mmCIF file of C-alpha atoms in Angstrom:
data_model
loop_
_atom_site.group_PDB
_atom_site.id
_atom_site.type_symbol
_atom_site.label_atom_id
_atom_site.label_comp_id
_atom_site.label_asym_id
_atom_site.label_seq_id
_atom_site.Cartn_x
_atom_site.Cartn_y
_atom_site.Cartn_z
ATOM 1 C CA UNK E 1260 -68.290 16.736 28.629
ATOM 2 C CA UNK E 1261 -70.145 17.904 31.039
ATOM 3 C CA UNK E 1262 -73.220 19.843 29.968
ATOM 4 C CA UNK E 1263 -74.278 23.456 30.647
ATOM 5 C CA UNK E 1264 -77.786 24.700 30.211
ATOM 6 C CA UNK E 1265 -78.163 26.891 27.564
ATOM 7 C CA UNK E 1266 -74.476 25.799 25.940
ATOM 8 C CA UNK E 1267 -74.358 23.885 22.331
ATOM 9 C CA UNK E 1268 -72.616 20.075 22.996
ATOM 10 C CA UNK E 1269 -69.366 19.877 21.489
ATOM 11 C CA UNK E 1270 -68.364 16.249 19.190
ATOM 12 C CA UNK E 1271 -65.519 14.253 19.854
ATOM 13 C CA UNK E 1272 -62.523 15.356 17.548
ATOM 14 C CA UNK E 1273 -60.360 11.950 16.591
ATOM 15 C CA UNK E 1274 -57.801 11.623 14.146
ATOM 16 C CA UNK E 1275 -57.506 8.664 11.900
ATOM 17 C CA UNK E 1276 -54.127 7.813 10.471
ATOM 18 C CA UNK E 1277 -54.505 4.246 8.362
ATOM 19 C CA UNK E 1278 -51.784 1.992 7.869
ATOM 20 C CA UNK E 1279 -51.592 -0.064 4.395
ATOM 21 C CA UNK E 1280 -49.954 -3.605 5.258
ATOM 22 C CA UNK E 1281 -48.830 -4.818 1.451
ATOM 23 C CA UNK E 1282 -46.626 -8.026 0.919
ATOM 24 C CA UNK E 1283 -43.592 -8.711 -0.932
ATOM 25 C CA UNK E 1284 -42.026 -11.363 -2.503
ATOM 26 C CA UNK E 1285 -38.470 -12.281 0.027
ATOM 27 C CA UNK E 1286 -36.332 -14.688 -1.364
ATOM 28 C CA UNK E 1287 -33.172 -16.772 -1.776
ATOM 29 C CA UNK E 1288 -31.360 -18.454 -4.784
ATOM 30 C CA UNK E 1289 -28.330 -20.920 -4.679
ATOM 31 C CA UNK E 1290 -26.909 -22.344 -7.217
ATOM 32 C CA UNK E 1291 -24.604 -25.578 -7.135
ATOM 33 C CA UNK E 1292 -22.089 -27.404 -9.650
ATOM 34 C CA UNK E 1293 -23.970 -31.035 -10.535
ATOM 35 C CA UNK E 1294 -20.241 -32.188 -9.612
ATOM 36 C CA UNK E 1295 -20.514 -30.244 -6.769
ATOM 37 C CA UNK E 1296 -23.257 -31.272 -5.428
ATOM 38 C CA UNK E 1297 -22.252 -34.906 -7.430
ATOM 39 C CA UNK E 1298 -19.041 -35.643 -4.727
ATOM 40 C CA UNK E 1299 -21.189 -34.929 -1.516
ATOM 41 C CA UNK E 1300 -24.454 -35.162 -3.106
ATOM 42 C CA UNK E 1301 -27.581 -35.850 0.871
ATOM 43 C CA UNK E 1302 -24.266 -33.551 2.995
ATOM 44 C CA UNK E 1303 -24.251 -30.896 0.479
ATOM 45 C CA UNK E 1304 -28.264 -30.980 -0.250
ATOM 46 C CA UNK E 1305 -29.067 -30.422 3.403
ATOM 47 C CA UNK E 1306 -27.081 -26.840 3.869
ATOM 48 C CA UNK E 1307 -28.675 -25.715 1.211
ATOM 49 C CA UNK E 1308 -31.954 -25.800 2.357
ATOM 50 C CA UNK E 1309 -31.237 -25.040 5.666
ATOM 51 C CA UNK E 1310 -29.848 -21.987 4.559
ATOM 52 C CA UNK E 1311 -32.311 -21.299 2.232
ATOM 53 C CA UNK E 1312 -34.648 -21.328 5.108
ATOM 54 C CA UNK E 1313 -32.313 -19.255 7.832
ATOM 55 C CA UNK E 1314 -31.309 -16.705 5.638
ATOM 56 C CA UNK E 1315 -35.270 -15.855 4.905
ATOM 57 C CA UNK E 1316 -36.113 -15.091 8.021
ATOM 58 C CA UNK E 1317 -33.042 -13.646 8.645
ATOM 59 C CA UNK E 1318 -33.551 -11.092 6.280
ATOM 60 C CA UNK E 1319 -37.215 -10.828 7.963
ATOM 61 C CA UNK E 1320 -35.642 -10.194 11.306
ATOM 62 C CA UNK E 1321 -32.914 -7.707 10.527
ATOM 63 C CA UNK E 1322 -35.742 -5.677 8.638
ATOM 64 C CA UNK E 1323 -38.383 -5.312 11.593
ATOM 65 C CA UNK E 1324 -36.337 -4.155 14.280
ATOM 66 C CA UNK E 1325 -33.686 -2.206 11.410
ATOM 67 C CA UNK E 1326 -34.528 -2.190 8.664
ATOM 68 C CA UNK E 1327 -32.357 -4.237 5.939
ATOM 69 C CA UNK E 1328 -29.181 -1.857 5.349
ATOM 70 C CA UNK E 1329 -30.254 -1.430 1.396
ATOM 71 C CA UNK E 1330 -29.803 2.095 -0.395
ATOM 72 C CA UNK E 1331 -33.800 3.353 -1.165
ATOM 73 C CA UNK E 1332 -33.382 3.150 -4.615
ATOM 74 C CA UNK E 1333 -31.739 -0.714 -4.835
ATOM 75 C CA UNK E 1334 -33.819 -3.687 -6.997
ATOM 76 C CA UNK E 1335 -33.870 -6.087 -3.724
ATOM 77 C CA UNK E 1336 -35.019 -2.835 -1.168
ATOM 78 C CA UNK E 1337 -37.459 -5.176 1.494
ATOM 79 C CA UNK E 1338 -39.887 -2.600 1.442
ATOM 80 C CA UNK E 1339 -43.273 -4.078 2.978
ATOM 81 C CA UNK E 1340 -41.480 -4.053 6.490
ATOM 82 C CA UNK E 1341 -41.974 -1.923 8.723
ATOM 83 C CA UNK E 1342 -38.425 -1.343 10.565
ATOM 84 C CA UNK E 1343 -38.755 -0.310 14.918
ATOM 85 C CA UNK E 1344 -35.681 1.602 13.989
ATOM 86 C CA UNK E 1345 -36.474 3.750 11.376
ATOM 87 C CA UNK E 1346 -39.058 6.107 13.646
ATOM 88 C CA UNK E 1347 -35.725 8.105 13.932
ATOM 89 C CA UNK E 1348 -37.852 10.357 16.672
ATOM 90 C CA UNK E 1349 -40.326 9.501 19.269
ATOM 91 C CA UNK E 1350 -44.073 9.286 17.207
ATOM 92 C CA UNK E 1351 -47.444 8.265 17.563
ATOM 93 C CA UNK E 1352 -46.414 4.489 17.340
ATOM 94 C CA UNK E 1353 -42.550 4.253 18.940
ATOM 95 C CA UNK E 1354 -40.760 5.744 21.496
ATOM 96 C CA UNK E 1355 -36.841 6.820 20.673
ATOM 97 C CA UNK E 1356 -34.771 8.332 23.706
ATOM 98 C CA UNK E 1357 -30.910 8.397 23.471
ATOM 99 C CA UNK E 1358 -28.522 6.509 26.022
ATOM 100 C CA UNK E 1359 -27.485 8.315 28.877
ATOM 101 C CA UNK E 1360 -23.482 8.813 28.313
ATOM 102 C CA UNK E 1361 -22.527 8.466 32.624
ATOM 103 C CA UNK E 1362 -25.854 6.544 33.820
ATOM 104 C CA UNK E 1363 -26.637 3.011 34.011
ATOM 105 C CA UNK E 1364 -28.119 0.632 31.224
ATOM 106 C CA UNK E 1365 -30.589 -0.959 32.801
ATOM 107 C CA UNK E 1366 -32.496 2.200 33.521
ATOM 108 C CA UNK E 1367 -32.455 3.304 30.069
ATOM 109 C CA UNK E 1368 -33.805 0.409 28.944
ATOM 110 C CA UNK E 1369 -35.821 0.315 31.863
ATOM 111 C CA UNK E 1370 -37.957 3.544 30.957
ATOM 112 C CA UNK E 1371 -37.825 2.280 27.535
ATOM 113 C CA UNK E 1372 -40.225 -0.462 28.313
ATOM 114 C CA UNK E 1373 -42.150 1.636 30.664
ATOM 115 C CA UNK E 1374 -42.451 3.912 28.222
ATOM 116 C CA UNK E 1375 -44.959 1.095 25.816
ATOM 117 C CA UNK E 1376 -48.979 1.180 26.201
ATOM 118 C CA UNK E 1377 -49.051 -1.707 28.406
ATOM 119 C CA UNK E 1378 -52.082 -1.837 30.177
ATOM 120 C CA UNK E 1379 -52.646 -5.411 29.455
ATOM 121 C CA UNK E 1380 -49.146 -6.496 30.201
ATOM 122 C CA UNK E 1381 -48.664 -8.787 26.971
ATOM 123 C CA UNK E 1382 -44.817 -9.936 25.925
ATOM 124 C CA UNK E 1383 -42.151 -7.832 25.392
ATOM 125 C CA UNK E 1384 -38.896 -8.378 23.505
ATOM 126 C CA UNK E 1385 -36.291 -6.287 24.060
ATOM 127 C CA UNK E 1386 -33.469 -6.406 21.660
ATOM 128 C CA UNK E 1387 -30.102 -6.758 23.421
ATOM 129 C CA UNK E 1388 -26.623 -7.003 22.154
ATOM 130 C CA UNK E 1389 -24.624 -9.757 24.504
ATOM 131 C CA UNK E 1390 -22.033 -7.256 25.225
ATOM 132 C CA UNK E 1391 -24.457 -5.215 26.791
ATOM 133 C CA UNK E 1392 -26.416 -7.942 28.045
ATOM 134 C CA UNK E 1393 -23.122 -9.008 29.955
ATOM 135 C CA UNK E 1394 -23.337 -5.316 31.463
ATOM 136 C CA UNK E 1395 -27.121 -5.488 32.080
ATOM 137 C CA UNK E 1396 -26.941 -8.576 34.409
ATOM 138 C CA UNK E 1397 -23.431 -7.362 35.979
ATOM 139 C CA UNK E 1398 -23.363 -6.927 39.984
ATOM 140 C CA UNK E 1399 -21.089 -6.114 42.730
ATOM 141 C CA UNK E 1400 -22.110 -5.857 46.416
ATOM 142 C CA UNK E 1401 -19.289 -3.735 47.202
ATOM 143 C CA UNK E 1402 -16.639 -1.290 46.255
ATOM 144 C CA UNK E 1403 -14.550 -4.609 47.536
ATOM 145 C CA UNK E 1404 -17.103 -7.839 46.574
ATOM 146 C CA UNK E 1405 -15.502 -9.839 43.107
ATOM 147 C CA UNK E 1406 -18.512 -8.417 40.285
ATOM 148 C CA UNK E 1407 -21.213 -11.755 39.607
ATOM 149 C CA UNK E 1408 -23.185 -12.367 36.512
ATOM 150 C CA UNK E 1409 -27.447 -12.757 36.596
ATOM 151 C CA UNK E 1410 -29.336 -14.809 34.858
ATOM 152 C CA UNK E 1411 -30.713 -13.420 31.498
ATOM 153 C CA UNK E 1412 -34.151 -14.558 32.954
ATOM 154 C CA UNK E 1413 -33.077 -12.654 36.326
ATOM 155 C CA UNK E 1414 -32.533 -9.514 34.101
ATOM 156 C CA UNK E 1415 -34.831 -9.797 32.557
ATOM 157 C CA UNK E 1416 -36.930 -9.346 36.152
ATOM 158 C CA UNK E 1417 -35.079 -5.351 36.285
ATOM 159 C CA UNK E 1418 -36.782 -4.626 32.641
ATOM 160 C CA UNK E 1419 -39.802 -4.966 33.697
ATOM 161 C CA UNK E 1420 -43.292 -7.422 33.374
ATOM 162 C CA UNK E 1421 -43.272 -10.114 31.315
ATOM 163 C CA UNK E 1422 -40.338 -9.471 29.669
ATOM 164 C CA UNK E 1423 -37.969 -11.281 27.469
ATOM 165 C CA UNK E 1424 -34.432 -10.730 26.266
ATOM 166 C CA UNK E 1425 -32.470 -11.544 22.802
ATOM 167 C CA UNK E 1426 -29.718 -11.543 21.538
ATOM 168 C CA UNK E 1427 -28.611 -10.181 18.897
ATOM 169 C CA UNK E 1428 -25.858 -8.458 16.010
ATOM 170 C CA UNK E 1429 -28.406 -6.707 14.819
ATOM 171 C CA UNK E 1430 -28.485 -3.453 15.852
ATOM 172 C CA UNK E 1431 -24.345 -2.537 15.605
ATOM 173 C CA UNK E 1432 -23.367 0.012 16.743
ATOM 174 C CA UNK E 1433 -26.141 2.047 16.509
ATOM 175 C CA UNK E 1434 -28.795 1.186 19.152
ATOM 176 C CA UNK E 1435 -28.247 -0.152 22.555
ATOM 177 C CA UNK E 1436 -31.812 -1.647 22.540
ATOM 178 C CA UNK E 1437 -35.062 -2.334 20.604
ATOM 179 C CA UNK E 1438 -38.020 -2.985 22.636
ATOM 180 C CA UNK E 1439 -41.514 -4.182 21.481
ATOM 181 C CA UNK E 1440 -44.630 -5.453 22.175
ATOM 182 C CA UNK E 1441 -44.552 -8.447 19.127
ATOM 183 C CA UNK E 1442 -48.587 -9.190 19.509
ATOM 184 C CA UNK E 1443 -48.708 -5.094 18.376
ATOM 185 C CA UNK E 1444 -46.786 -6.404 15.102
ATOM 186 C CA UNK E 1445 -48.651 -6.693 12.259
ATOM 187 C CA UNK E 1446 -47.702 -9.448 10.055
ATOM 188 C CA UNK E 1447 -49.802 -10.129 6.227
ATOM 189 C CA UNK E 1448 -49.137 -12.545 2.783
ATOM 190 C CA UNK E 1449 -47.329 -16.000 4.031
ATOM 191 C CA UNK E 1450 -46.506 -18.415 6.540
ATOM 192 C CA UNK E 1451 -42.195 -16.877 6.618
ATOM 193 C CA UNK E 1452 -41.771 -20.606 8.286
ATOM 194 C CA UNK E 1453 -42.705 -22.507 5.344
ATOM 195 C CA UNK E 1454 -41.486 -20.702 1.785
ATOM 196 C CA UNK E 1455 -42.298 -21.954 -1.022
ATOM 197 C CA UNK E 1456 -38.985 -23.640 -2.666
ATOM 198 C CA UNK E 1457 -38.331 -24.125 -6.340
ATOM 199 C CA UNK E 1458 -35.643 -26.140 -8.259
ATOM 200 C CA UNK E 1459 -34.519 -26.229 -11.425
ATOM 201 C CA UNK E 1460 -31.111 -27.291 -13.782
ATOM 202 C CA UNK E 1461 -29.645 -25.819 -16.521
ATOM 203 C CA UNK E 1462 -28.506 -28.636 -18.726
ATOM 204 C CA UNK E 1463 -26.550 -26.285 -20.675
ATOM 205 C CA UNK E 1464 -24.013 -25.860 -17.462
ATOM 206 C CA UNK E 1465 -24.743 -29.104 -15.359
ATOM 207 C CA UNK E 1466 -25.823 -25.732 -12.601
ATOM 208 C CA UNK E 1467 -28.715 -26.993 -10.928
ATOM 209 C CA UNK E 1468 -30.654 -24.264 -9.076
ATOM 210 C CA UNK E 1469 -32.614 -23.625 -5.783
ATOM 211 C CA UNK E 1470 -35.700 -21.127 -4.773
ATOM 212 C CA UNK E 1471 -37.131 -20.078 -1.194
ATOM 213 C CA UNK E 1472 -39.415 -16.935 -2.028
ATOM 214 C CA UNK E 1473 -42.866 -15.627 0.743
ATOM 215 C CA UNK E 1474 -45.458 -12.857 -0.370
ATOM 216 C CA UNK E 1475 -44.482 -11.779 3.234
ATOM 217 C CA UNK E 1476 -45.253 -7.590 4.698
ATOM 218 C CA UNK E 1477 -46.108 -5.881 8.081
ATOM 219 C CA UNK E 1478 -45.787 -3.066 9.489
ATOM 220 C CA UNK E 1479 -46.437 -1.755 13.275
ATOM 221 C CA UNK E 1480 -50.180 -2.183 14.847
ATOM 222 C CA UNK E 1481 -50.198 -0.739 18.699
ATOM 223 C CA UNK E 1482 -49.646 3.543 19.392
ATOM 224 C CA UNK E 1483 -46.402 3.590 21.617
ATOM 225 C CA UNK E 1484 -45.794 -0.217 21.163
ATOM 226 C CA UNK E 1485 -42.556 -0.292 20.322
ATOM 227 C CA UNK E 1486 -39.380 2.181 22.085
ATOM 228 C CA UNK E 1487 -35.882 2.168 20.871
ATOM 229 C CA UNK E 1488 -32.814 3.619 22.763
ATOM 230 C CA UNK E 1489 -29.720 4.668 20.668
ATOM 231 C CA UNK E 1490 -26.232 4.168 21.225
#
């Protein structure tokens, strides 16, 4: 501020908002009868191990974008990962809009990307369904021309600078797009790509168990670093 002679200076009022990020154990347990393992040993075990890792990653991705879908009082609720779509209205972290009923989807998503506070040109991920990607990429040059479809890369250029489009089935019918600056979403805990494996056997039932588990949590860190376009 500029100071006027004889007047008292005013200090800045700076509101602070603390956000606590904590880790939670996320796991998957798979059990298979030993007779089944004996009949198809190598292929079955490879499938089980791949399935364990894939499903943990799927759960974490879903929790980040739209939440895990479990009831709040469920014993199995993933509650240490902040879902971008959990922000029902616009706040300091997420801009929430609704797709225009009679407009163009590309304009709605472009506006969502433009709402991100991204002065340094960081990478932006835009999550859409395969059907909506087809809508975004469809181009018709005139009323009588046949439609053509642009590549995913060319379609991403329409949405803004440093945008990468990711197709997903996680948005369902509720959301048309979720945009985020991944660098501004903080993760705590262990490396989700290398969960801890445990294996044990119930000798009385001849059943072998496998468990993959990692302690992980996450939350939005950057102001205006995500956006949601509702259907």
